[in-house]
Coordinates of C-alpha atoms and ligand atoms in Angstrom, one line a residue:
Chain C
M25 CA 0.0 0.0 0.0
I26 CA 2.9 2.3 0.8
E27 CA 6.2 1.5 -0.9
I28 CA 9.2 3.7 -0.1
E29 CA 12.3 3.1 -2.2
G30 CA 15.7 4.6 -1.7
L31 CA 14.2 7.7 -0.1
Q32 CA 16.7 10.5 0.7
K33 CA 16.1 13.9 2.0
S34 CA 18.6 16.6 2.9
F35 CA 18.1 20.2 4.0
A36 CA 20.4 23.0 3.0
R37 CA 21.7 24.7 6.1
E38 CA 23.9 27.7 5.6
G39 CA 24.7 26.4 2.1
V40 CA 25.6 22.9 3.4
A41 CA 23.3 20.0 2.6
T42 CA 22.6 17.9 5.7
A43 CA 21.2 14.5 5.1
V44 CA 18.2 13.8 7.3
L45 CA 17.0 10.6 5.6
Q46 CA 19.5 8.3 4.0
D47 CA 18.5 5.8 1.4
L48 CA 15.5 4.6 3.3
S49 CA 13.2 1.8 2.1
L50 CA 10.0 0.5 3.7
S51 CA 7.0 -1.4 2.6
V52 CA 3.6 -1.2 4.3
K53 CA 1.0 -3.7 3.4
K54 CA -2.7 -3.0 3.0
G55 CA -4.6 -3.1 6.3
E56 CA -1.4 -3.0 8.4
I57 CA -0.7 -0.7 11.3
F58 CA 2.9 0.2 10.8
G59 CA 4.8 2.1 13.4
I60 CA 8.0 4.0 13.0
I61 CA 9.8 4.8 16.2
G62 CA 12.9 6.8 16.8
R63 CA 14.4 9.4 19.1
S64 CA 13.9 13.1 18.7
G65 CA 15.6 14.3 15.6
A66 CA 15.8 10.9 14.0
G67 CA 13.9 12.1 11.0
K68 CA 10.5 10.7 11.7
S69 CA 8.4 13.8 10.8
T70 CA 10.5 14.4 7.7
L71 CA 9.9 10.8 6.6
I72 CA 6.1 10.9 7.1
R73 CA 5.9 14.4 5.4
C74 CA 7.8 12.9 2.4
I75 CA 4.9 10.5 1.9
N76 CA 2.4 13.1 1.0
L77 CA 5.1 15.4 -0.3
L78 CA 4.6 18.1 2.3
E79 CA 8.4 17.7 2.0
R80 CA 9.7 16.8 -1.4
P81 CA 12.3 14.0 -1.2
T82 CA 15.8 14.8 -2.6
A83 CA 15.9 11.3 -4.1
G84 CA 13.9 8.1 -4.1
R85 CA 10.3 7.1 -4.8
V86 CA 7.1 7.0 -2.7
V87 CA 4.3 4.8 -4.1
V88 CA 1.0 5.0 -2.4
D89 CA -1.8 2.6 -3.5
G90 CA 0.0 2.0 -6.8
Q91 CA 0.5 5.6 -7.6
D92 CA 4.0 7.2 -7.7
I93 CA 3.5 10.3 -5.6
T94 CA 6.9 11.6 -6.2
A95 CA 6.2 11.9 -9.9
L96 CA 3.2 14.3 -9.2
S97 CA 2.8 18.0 -8.9
G98 CA 0.1 20.6 -9.1
A99 CA -3.5 19.5 -9.4
A100 CA -2.5 15.8 -9.8
L101 CA -0.7 15.9 -6.5
R102 CA -3.6 17.6 -4.8
D103 CA -5.9 14.8 -6.0
A104 CA -3.5 12.2 -4.8
R105 CA -3.3 13.9 -1.4
R106 CA -7.0 13.4 -0.9
R107 CA -6.4 9.7 -0.8
I108 CA -3.8 10.1 2.0
G109 CA -5.3 11.2 5.3
M110 CA -3.1 12.8 7.9
I111 CA -3.4 13.7 11.6
F112 CA -1.0 15.8 13.6
Q113 CA 0.3 16.1 17.1
H114 CA -1.4 19.5 17.6
F115 CA -4.6 18.5 15.8
N116 CA -4.5 21.5 13.4
L117 CA -8.2 22.1 13.5
L118 CA -9.6 25.3 12.0
S119 CA -10.5 27.5 15.0
S120 CA -13.1 29.4 13.0
R121 CA -15.1 26.3 12.1
T122 CA -17.4 24.1 14.1
V123 CA -16.7 20.4 14.5
F124 CA -19.1 19.7 11.7
D125 CA -17.5 22.2 9.4
N126 CA -14.0 21.0 10.2
V127 CA -15.0 17.5 9.1
A128 CA -16.7 18.9 6.1
F129 CA -13.6 20.9 5.1
P130 CA -11.9 18.3 2.8
L131 CA -15.3 17.6 1.2
E132 CA -15.8 21.3 0.5
L133 CA -12.3 21.4 -1.0
A134 CA -13.4 18.6 -3.3
G135 CA -16.4 20.6 -4.4
M136 CA -19.1 18.4 -2.9
S137 CA -22.6 19.8 -2.5
K138 CA -24.1 20.7 0.9
S139 CA -26.5 17.8 1.1
Q140 CA -23.8 15.3 0.1
I141 CA -21.5 16.7 2.7
E142 CA -24.1 16.4 5.4
A143 CA -24.6 12.7 4.4
E144 CA -20.9 12.0 4.7
V145 CA -20.1 14.0 7.8
L146 CA -22.7 12.7 10.2
P147 CA -21.7 9.0 10.1
L148 CA -18.1 10.1 10.7
L149 CA -19.1 12.1 13.7
D150 CA -20.9 9.0 15.0
L151 CA -17.8 6.8 14.2
V152 CA -15.6 9.0 16.4
G153 CA -18.3 9.5 19.1
L154 CA -18.8 13.2 18.7
A155 CA -22.2 13.4 17.1
E156 CA -23.6 15.7 19.9
K157 CA -20.6 18.1 19.6
R158 CA -21.3 18.9 15.9
S159 CA -21.9 22.6 16.6
A160 CA -19.0 23.1 19.1
Y161 CA -15.9 25.0 18.2
P162 CA -12.4 23.5 18.7
A163 CA -11.8 25.8 21.6
Q164 CA -14.6 24.1 23.5
L165 CA -13.1 20.6 23.1
S166 CA -10.6 18.6 25.1
G167 CA -7.4 17.4 23.4
G168 CA -8.8 13.9 22.9
Q169 CA -12.0 15.3 21.4
K170 CA -10.0 17.5 19.1
Q171 CA -8.0 14.5 17.9
R172 CA -11.2 12.7 17.2
V173 CA -12.4 15.5 15.1
A174 CA -9.1 15.5 13.2
I175 CA -9.5 11.7 12.7
A176 CA -13.0 12.2 11.3
R177 CA -11.7 15.0 9.1
A178 CA -8.9 12.8 7.8
L179 CA -11.3 10.0 7.0
A180 CA -13.8 12.2 5.2
S181 CA -12.2 11.9 1.8
K182 CA -12.1 8.1 2.2
P183 CA -8.3 7.8 2.1
A184 CA -6.4 4.6 1.3
V185 CA -3.9 5.3 4.1
L186 CA -3.8 7.4 7.3
L187 CA -0.6 9.0 8.3
C188 CA -0.3 9.9 12.0
D189 CA 2.5 12.3 13.1
E190 CA 2.9 11.9 16.9
A191 CA -0.9 11.8 17.1
T192 CA -1.0 11.0 20.8
S193 CA 2.1 12.9 22.0
A194 CA 0.1 15.9 23.3
L195 CA -2.4 13.7 25.2
D196 CA -2.4 12.2 28.6
P197 CA -2.0 8.4 28.9
E198 CA -5.7 7.6 29.4
T199 CA -6.7 9.7 26.4
T200 CA -3.9 8.2 24.4
Q201 CA -5.3 4.8 25.0
S202 CA -8.8 5.9 23.8
I203 CA -7.4 7.4 20.6
L204 CA -5.3 4.3 20.0
A205 CA -8.3 2.2 20.5
L206 CA -10.2 4.4 18.0
L207 CA -7.4 4.0 15.4
K208 CA -7.4 0.3 15.9
D209 CA -11.2 0.3 15.5
I210 CA -11.1 2.2 12.2
N211 CA -8.2 0.1 11.0
Q212 CA -10.4 -3.0 11.4
K213 CA -13.7 -1.5 10.3
L214 CA -12.5 0.2 7.2
D215 CA -9.5 -2.0 6.5
L216 CA -7.5 1.2 6.6
T217 CA -3.7 1.1 6.3
I218 CA -2.1 3.2 9.1
L219 CA 1.4 4.5 9.2
L220 CA 2.2 6.2 12.5
I221 CA 5.3 7.7 13.9
T222 CA 6.0 8.1 17.6
H223 CA 8.8 8.3 20.1
E224 CA 6.7 6.4 22.6
M225 CA 7.1 2.6 22.8
P226 CA 3.7 2.0 24.5
V227 CA 2.0 3.4 21.3
I228 CA 3.8 0.8 19.1
K229 CA 3.2 -2.0 21.6
A230 CA -0.5 -1.2 21.9
I231 CA -1.6 -1.2 18.2
C232 CA 1.2 -1.8 15.7
D233 CA 1.6 -4.9 13.7
K234 CA 5.0 -4.0 12.4
V235 CA 7.6 -1.5 13.5
A236 CA 10.6 0.1 11.9
V237 CA 13.3 1.7 14.1
L238 CA 14.7 4.9 12.7
D239 CA 18.0 6.3 13.9
K240 CA 19.8 9.2 12.3
G241 CA 17.8 8.9 9.1
V242 CA 18.4 5.2 8.7
V243 CA 16.1 2.3 9.4
V244 CA 18.2 0.2 11.7
E245 CA 15.7 -2.7 12.0
Q246 CA 12.2 -3.6 11.1
G247 CA 9.8 -6.4 11.5
P248 CA 6.9 -7.7 13.5
V249 CA 6.6 -5.7 16.8
F250 CA 6.9 -8.7 19.0
D251 CA 10.1 -9.9 17.3
I252 CA 11.8 -6.6 17.3
F253 CA 10.9 -5.7 20.9
T254 CA 11.7 -9.1 22.4
A255 CA 14.9 -9.7 20.5
P256 CA 16.3 -6.3 19.5
K257 CA 19.5 -6.3 17.6
A258 CA 20.4 -2.6 17.0
P259 CA 21.8 -0.7 20.0
V260 CA 19.1 2.0 19.8
T261 CA 16.4 -0.6 19.9
K262 CA 18.1 -2.3 22.9
L263 CA 18.2 1.0 24.6
M264 CA 14.5 1.6 23.9
V265 CA 13.3 -1.8 25.1
H266 CA 15.7 -1.7 28.1
D267 CA 12.8 -1.5 30.5
L268 CA 10.9 -4.2 28.8
I269 CA 13.6 -7.0 28.6
D270 CA 16.8 -6.0 30.1
R271 CA 16.1 -4.6 33.5
D272 CA 19.2 -4.1 35.5
L273 CA 19.7 -6.6 38.2
P274 CA 19.5 -5.4 41.8
D275 CA 22.8 -4.1 42.9
W276 CA 23.3 -6.5 45.7
L277 CA 22.7 -9.5 43.4
A278 CA 25.1 -8.2 40.8
K279 CA 27.7 -7.8 43.5
K280 CA 27.2 -11.2 44.8
M281 CA 27.4 -12.7 41.4
A282 CA 30.6 -10.9 40.7
E283 CA 32.1 -12.5 43.9
Y284 CA 31.2 -16.0 42.9
E285 CA 32.1 -15.6 39.2
G286 CA 32.3 -18.9 37.5
G287 CA 30.7 -20.8 40.4
P288 CA 30.4 -23.0 42.2
G289 CA 27.1 -22.1 43.8
N290 CA 23.5 -21.7 42.9
P291 CA 22.9 -20.5 39.3
I292 CA 21.0 -17.3 38.7
L293 CA 18.6 -18.0 35.8
R294 CA 16.8 -15.6 33.5
I295 CA 13.8 -17.3 32.2
T296 CA 12.1 -15.6 29.3
F297 CA 8.5 -16.4 28.5
S298 CA 7.0 -15.6 25.1
G299 CA 4.8 -17.2 22.6
P300 CA 2.3 -20.0 23.1
H301 CA 3.8 -21.4 26.3
A302 CA 4.0 -18.2 28.1
N303 CA 0.8 -18.9 30.0
E304 CA 1.8 -22.4 31.3
P305 CA 2.8 -22.9 34.9
V306 CA 6.4 -23.6 34.1
I307 CA 7.7 -22.5 37.5
A308 CA 5.4 -24.8 39.4
D309 CA 6.4 -27.6 37.1
L310 CA 10.1 -27.1 37.8
V311 CA 9.6 -27.3 41.5
K312 CA 7.4 -30.4 41.3
R313 CA 9.2 -32.4 38.6
F314 CA 12.9 -31.7 39.4
D315 CA 12.9 -30.9 43.0
V316 CA 14.5 -27.6 42.3
S317 CA 13.3 -24.6 44.4
L318 CA 13.4 -21.2 43.0
N319 CA 13.9 -17.8 44.7
I320 CA 12.3 -15.1 42.6
F321 CA 14.4 -11.9 42.5
Q322 CA 12.6 -10.2 39.7
A323 CA 9.5 -10.8 37.6
N324 CA 7.9 -8.8 34.9
V325 CA 5.2 -9.7 32.4
D326 CA 4.3 -7.3 29.6
Y327 CA 1.9 -7.6 26.7
I328 CA 2.7 -6.7 23.2
K329 CA -0.4 -6.6 21.0
G330 CA -2.1 -8.9 23.5
L331 CA 0.7 -11.5 23.6
P332 CA 2.4 -12.0 26.9
F333 CA 6.1 -11.5 27.2
G334 CA 7.7 -12.2 30.6
I335 CA 11.0 -12.3 32.3
I336 CA 11.8 -13.8 35.7
I337 CA 15.1 -13.8 37.4
V338 CA 15.5 -16.6 39.9
E339 CA 18.1 -18.4 42.0
A340 CA 17.8 -22.1 41.4
V341 CA 18.5 -24.2 44.5
G342 CA 19.0 -27.9 44.2
R343 CA 21.4 -30.7 43.1
P344 CA 23.4 -29.7 40.0
E345 CA 22.0 -32.5 37.9
A346 CA 18.5 -31.6 38.8
I347 CA 19.1 -27.9 37.8
E348 CA 20.7 -29.1 34.6
A349 CA 17.6 -31.1 33.8
A350 CA 15.3 -28.3 34.8
I351 CA 17.0 -25.9 32.3
A352 CA 16.7 -28.5 29.6
Y353 CA 13.0 -28.8 30.3
V354 CA 12.5 -25.0 30.1
H355 CA 14.1 -25.1 26.6
S356 CA 11.9 -28.0 25.6
Q357 CA 9.0 -25.7 26.3
D358 CA 10.3 -23.2 23.7
L359 CA 11.1 -20.8 26.5
K360 CA 14.5 -19.5 27.2
A361 CA 16.7 -19.9 30.2
E362 CA 20.1 -18.3 30.5
V363 CA 22.5 -18.7 33.4
L364 CA 23.5 -15.2 34.3
G365 CA 26.0 -16.2 37.1
H366 CA 26.2 -18.0 40.4
V367 CA 25.7 -17.1 44.0
V368 CA 26.4 -18.9 47.2
D369 CA 24.1 -18.6 50.2
D370 CA 25.9 -16.7 52.9
D371 CA 25.1 -19.3 55.6
R372 CA 26.2 -22.3 53.5
A373 CA 29.3 -20.4 52.4
V374 CA 30.4 -20.2 56.0
A375 CA 29.6 -23.8 56.7
Chain E
M81 CA -25.3 76.1 22.6
S82 CA -27.4 77.7 19.8
S83 CA -29.4 75.6 17.4
M84 CA -27.3 76.9 14.6
M85 CA -24.3 75.5 16.4
T86 CA -26.0 72.1 16.8
G87 CA -26.8 72.1 13.1
L88 CA -23.2 72.8 12.2
L89 CA -22.0 70.1 14.5
L90 CA -24.4 67.6 13.0
D91 CA -23.3 68.6 9.5
G92 CA -19.7 68.2 10.5
L93 CA -20.4 64.9 12.1
W94 CA -22.2 63.6 9.0
E95 CA -19.3 64.8 6.7
T96 CA -16.7 63.1 8.9
L97 CA -18.7 59.9 9.0
W98 CA -19.0 60.0 5.2
M99 CA -15.3 60.6 4.7
V100 CA -14.2 58.0 7.2
G101 CA -16.8 55.5 6.2
V102 CA -16.2 55.5 2.5
S103 CA -12.4 55.7 2.7
S104 CA -12.2 52.8 5.3
V105 CA -14.4 50.6 3.1
L106 CA -12.2 51.3 0.1
A107 CA -9.1 50.9 2.2
A108 CA -10.3 47.5 3.4
I109 CA -11.1 46.4 -0.1
G110 CA -7.7 47.5 -1.3
G111 CA -5.6 46.8 1.8
V112 CA -6.7 43.2 2.7
P113 CA -5.8 41.7 -0.7
I114 CA -2.4 43.5 -0.6
G115 CA -1.8 42.1 2.9
I116 CA -2.7 38.6 1.6
I117 CA -0.3 39.0 -1.3
L118 CA 2.4 40.2 1.0
V119 CA 2.0 37.1 3.2
I120 CA 1.7 34.4 0.6
T121 CA 4.5 35.6 -1.6
G122 CA 6.9 35.4 1.4
R123 CA 9.6 32.8 1.7
G124 CA 8.3 29.3 2.4
H125 CA 4.7 30.3 2.1
I126 CA 2.1 29.0 -0.3
W127 CA 3.0 31.1 -3.3
P128 CA 6.6 32.3 -2.8
N129 CA 7.5 35.1 -5.2
P130 CA 10.4 37.2 -4.0
A131 CA 10.1 39.9 -6.7
V132 CA 6.4 40.6 -6.0
H133 CA 7.0 40.4 -2.3
R134 CA 9.8 43.0 -2.4
V135 CA 8.3 45.5 -4.8
L136 CA 4.9 45.5 -3.0
G137 CA 6.5 45.7 0.4
A138 CA 8.6 48.7 -0.7
A139 CA 5.6 50.5 -2.2
V140 CA 3.6 49.9 1.0
N141 CA 6.5 51.3 3.1
A142 CA 6.9 54.3 0.8
F143 CA 3.2 55.3 1.3
R144 CA 3.3 54.6 5.0
S145 CA 6.4 56.7 5.6
T146 CA 5.0 59.8 3.8
P147 CA 3.3 62.2 6.3
F148 CA -0.4 62.4 5.6
I149 CA -0.4 66.2 5.0
I150 CA 2.3 65.8 2.3
L151 CA 0.6 62.8 0.7
M152 CA -2.6 64.8 0.5
I153 CA -1.0 67.6 -1.4
A154 CA 1.1 65.4 -3.5
I155 CA -1.8 63.4 -4.9
I156 CA -4.0 66.5 -5.7
P157 CA -3.7 65.7 -9.4
L158 CA -5.0 62.2 -8.8
T159 CA -7.8 63.6 -6.7
R160 CA -8.8 66.0 -9.4
L161 CA -8.7 63.3 -12.0
L162 CA -11.0 61.0 -9.9
V163 CA -13.4 63.5 -8.3
G164 CA -13.1 66.6 -10.5
T165 CA -12.0 68.8 -7.7
S166 CA -9.5 68.7 -4.8
I167 CA -11.7 70.6 -2.4
G168 CA -14.6 69.2 -0.4
T169 CA -15.6 66.1 1.6
T170 CA -15.7 63.7 -1.3
A171 CA -12.4 64.9 -2.6
A172 CA -10.9 64.2 0.8
I173 CA -11.8 60.5 0.5
V174 CA -9.1 60.0 -2.1
P175 CA -6.0 60.9 0.0
L176 CA -7.7 59.3 3.1
T177 CA -8.0 56.0 1.1
V178 CA -4.5 56.2 -0.3
A179 CA -3.1 56.7 3.2
A180 CA -5.2 53.9 4.7
V181 CA -4.7 51.2 2.1
P182 CA -1.0 50.5 3.1
F183 CA -1.9 50.8 6.7
V184 CA -4.7 48.2 6.4
A185 CA -2.3 46.1 4.3
R186 CA 0.3 45.9 7.0
L187 CA -2.2 45.2 9.8
A188 CA -3.8 42.5 7.7
E189 CA -0.4 41.1 6.9
S190 CA 0.5 40.7 10.5
S191 CA -2.8 39.0 11.4
L192 CA -2.5 36.6 8.4
R193 CA 1.1 35.8 9.3
E194 CA 0.0 34.7 12.8
V195 CA -2.2 31.9 11.3
D196 CA -0.7 28.7 12.6
P197 CA 1.4 27.1 9.8
G198 CA 0.1 23.8 11.0
L199 CA -3.3 24.7 9.6
I200 CA -1.9 25.6 6.2
E201 CA 0.0 22.3 6.2
A202 CA -3.1 20.4 7.2
A203 CA -5.0 22.0 4.4
Q204 CA -2.2 21.2 1.9
A205 CA -2.2 17.6 3.1
M206 CA -6.0 17.5 2.3
G207 CA -5.3 18.6 -1.2
A208 CA -6.2 22.3 -0.9
S209 CA -5.1 24.6 -3.7
P210 CA -3.3 27.9 -2.8
W211 CA -6.5 29.8 -3.6
Q212 CA -8.5 27.5 -1.4
I213 CA -6.0 28.0 1.4
V214 CA -6.4 31.8 1.2
A215 CA -10.1 31.7 1.0
K216 CA -10.9 28.9 3.5
V217 CA -8.0 29.0 5.9
L218 CA -6.0 32.2 6.0
V219 CA -8.7 34.8 5.8
P220 CA -11.3 33.1 8.1
E221 CA -8.6 32.3 10.7
A222 CA -7.2 35.8 10.5
W223 CA -10.5 37.6 10.3
P224 CA -10.9 38.6 13.9
G225 CA -7.4 40.2 13.7
I226 CA -8.2 41.9 10.4
V227 CA -11.4 43.3 11.9
A228 CA -9.3 44.7 14.8
G229 CA -6.9 46.2 12.3
I230 CA -9.8 47.9 10.4
T231 CA -11.0 49.3 13.7
I232 CA -7.6 50.9 14.3
T233 CA -7.7 52.2 10.8
L234 CA -11.1 53.8 11.4
V235 CA -9.8 55.5 14.5
N236 CA -6.8 56.8 12.6
L237 CA -8.9 58.0 9.7
V238 CA -11.0 60.1 12.1
G239 CA -7.8 61.9 13.0
Y240 CA -6.6 62.2 9.4
S241 CA -10.1 63.4 8.3
A242 CA -9.7 66.3 10.7
M243 CA -6.4 67.1 9.0
A244 CA -8.0 66.8 5.6
G245 CA -10.7 69.2 6.9
A246 CA -8.1 71.8 7.6
V247 CA -7.3 72.1 3.9
G248 CA -10.9 72.4 2.7
G249 CA -12.2 68.9 3.3
G250 CA -15.1 69.8 5.5
G251 CA -16.1 67.7 8.5
L252 CA -15.6 68.2 12.2
G253 CA -11.9 69.1 11.9
D254 CA -12.8 71.9 9.5
L255 CA -15.6 73.1 11.8
G256 CA -13.3 73.2 14.8
I257 CA -10.6 75.2 13.0
R258 CA -13.0 77.6 11.3
Y259 CA -15.1 78.5 14.4
G260 CA -12.9 77.6 17.2
Y261 CA -9.5 78.9 16.0
Q262 CA -10.3 81.5 13.3
R263 CA -13.5 83.0 14.9
F264 CA -12.3 82.7 18.5
Q265 CA -15.2 80.4 19.7
P266 CA -13.4 78.0 21.9
E267 CA -16.7 76.3 22.9
V268 CA -17.1 75.1 19.3
M269 CA -13.6 73.6 19.4
I270 CA -14.4 71.9 22.7
A271 CA -17.7 70.6 21.3
V272 CA -15.9 69.2 18.3
V273 CA -13.3 67.5 20.4
I274 CA -15.9 66.0 22.6
V275 CA -17.8 64.6 19.6
L276 CA -14.6 63.2 18.1
I277 CA -13.7 61.5 21.4
L278 CA -17.2 60.0 21.7
M279 CA -16.9 58.8 18.1
V280 CA -13.5 57.2 18.5
Q281 CA -14.8 55.6 21.7
A282 CA -17.8 54.2 20.0
I283 CA -15.8 52.9 17.0
Q284 CA -13.2 51.3 19.2
S285 CA -15.6 49.5 21.5
A286 CA -17.8 48.3 18.6
G287 CA -14.7 47.0 16.8
D288 CA -13.4 45.3 19.9
R289 CA -16.7 43.6 20.5
L290 CA -17.1 42.5 16.9
S291 CA -13.6 41.1 16.8
A292 CA -14.1 39.2 20.0
R293 CA -17.4 37.8 18.8
L294 CA -15.8 36.6 15.6
N295 CA -12.9 35.0 17.4
K296 CA -14.0 31.4 18.1
R297 CA -10.7 30.7 19.9
L298 CA -12.1 32.8 22.8
I299 CA -15.2 30.7 23.2
R300 CA -15.0 29.2 26.6
M301 CA -14.8 25.5 27.3
R302 CA -17.9 24.3 28.9
G303 CA -16.2 22.2 31.6
E304 CA -16.6 18.9 29.8
S305 CA -13.8 16.5 29.0
E306 CA -13.4 13.0 27.8
Ligands
LIG669 N1 12.7 22.3 7.1 C1 13.9 21.9 7.7 N2 15.0 22.6 7.4 C2 16.2 22.2 8.0 N3 16.3 21.1 8.8 C3 15.3 20.4 9.1 C4 14.0 20.8 8.6 N4 13.1 19.9 9.0 C5 13.7 19.0 9.8 N5 15.1 19.3 9.8 C6 16.1 18.6 10.6 O1 15.9 17.3 10.3 C7 16.2 16.5 11.4 C8 15.1 15.5 11.7 O2 13.9 16.3 12.0 P1 12.5 15.6 12.2 O3 11.6 16.7 12.6 O4 12.2 14.7 11.0 O5 12.8 14.7 13.5 P2 11.8 13.8 14.4 O6 12.3 12.4 14.4 O7 10.4 14.0 13.9 O8 12.0 14.5 15.8 P3 10.9 14.8 16.9 O9 10.7 13.5 17.6 O10 11.7 15.8 17.8 O11 9.7 15.4 16.3 C9 16.4 17.4 12.6 O12 17.8 17.5 12.8 C10 15.9 18.7 12.1 O13 16.7 19.8 12.6
LIG670 MG1 8.6 15.0 14.7

């Protein structure tokens, strides 16, 4: 639905061209919610603005719904833009128009008659849950309501894709969730392709099917959200998902592990749960089947698009062969167990 | 005050209103489009054109920096051409309009420039043409500011019209000078000044109220949230 090939964009600053996007390629399939995440200044806004040519790329091609946007200009470009909806961080509603007239705006631009406009706008206001606000002005709305109006407005011209530039960054977490739920809802109801950019990982985790990580104008990795976030490869991604998968060990534990480096002692295991077995009572099984007891030091379960992803850090106490067998069992369940180090109980170390 | 005096005052008031009214309508018709062109031909705007921008800007500045009294005399040939005479209330409308057009243009320009670039960008993203952006985004969004600018222009024109009156333009200024200064009737001068003050007050508060009513950004939130 959106094909970006070899996209480059540089800005001239004091006569020197600075590359903001470097040879970037992406492909977004129909009906997908595709997220682009990156730190501030990574080039996210520039990238999304290159898709509807608010910013003209220095090189490369952008094809939306089979049409090469980069080849267009003038009236042909304006027509193509009607098929690409866009919403913004600061909503960008016309303050002089009511909710109804804001949603009607793109239809007016297209030269639709009053009665046609009315027939198009009212269902959209219903869809975003603002039917009773039709005569209100933007200044009378909350941030979340404003973004709903902006979404209805973006949908009015029946776009093939919706571009979202930090659409929830000006909203509180609760409102963010409701807007994300709305986006998910219209994605499913209308089979609308959504490309969103954000610097907030929770946004990606909540609704995206795929994610691309943008760093200094380069896509450093892309793929299904679950895969990228549970097994990040690029350093930027690792940093981003640090809280999710790579929590720092408690200080005292790290210190103890350093003391007993290389063993002997009780192994510290990091067990990672993901995929279909994540919900099974593995811990209880280990205790029962292998006579290994586990001290839990840290546990965290997160959900990415509804799939659980958990990490537990435990000290395994038991005979070495039993622990060995227990680790093998964990692996046989398609889960992951890594030995991070060893510790010795203080009292036993003395004895 | 004698009834003759009241009659003179009413005549003067009517002449002033006529001069100020007509010239401000003409100034708005001429000045707002110039303000629009000044904005949209600017760098990075929807219709960048450095040549037009610079020439128009220089012309506006030239007219604005010429003192009104000099402008009035300098354009006497133009006034004669248009009205047939350079004396009288209707003749005064020409220099008043010429002075007010660039003034309105600059005030309109600054209101139009304050329109959030995000709105222009959103309209572009929806496929709006430059003309549609002007008509449906820039002007409606800047309208309360433009109305406030026209109010200021009206007030200024009241002052200028008194000056025009001094050189044969009629109106309250003329009355004040003829009776108050030349015939030593200070009470006429005082009456004229009071009428002018009331007029300016009325214009300003009506303009403020209208601008505020048009400004939908000032509508209060009704204490509802999501
Ligand atoms: N019109 C412009 N002219 C010059 N430089 C620009 C322009 N637009 C963006 N840049 C530069 O391009 C880089 C990327 O900007 P961009 O706005 O795309 O980043 P971003 O990832 O959206 O960041 P943020 O999360 O802060 O919005 C920045 O260094 C910025 O200064
Ligand atoms: Mg940005």
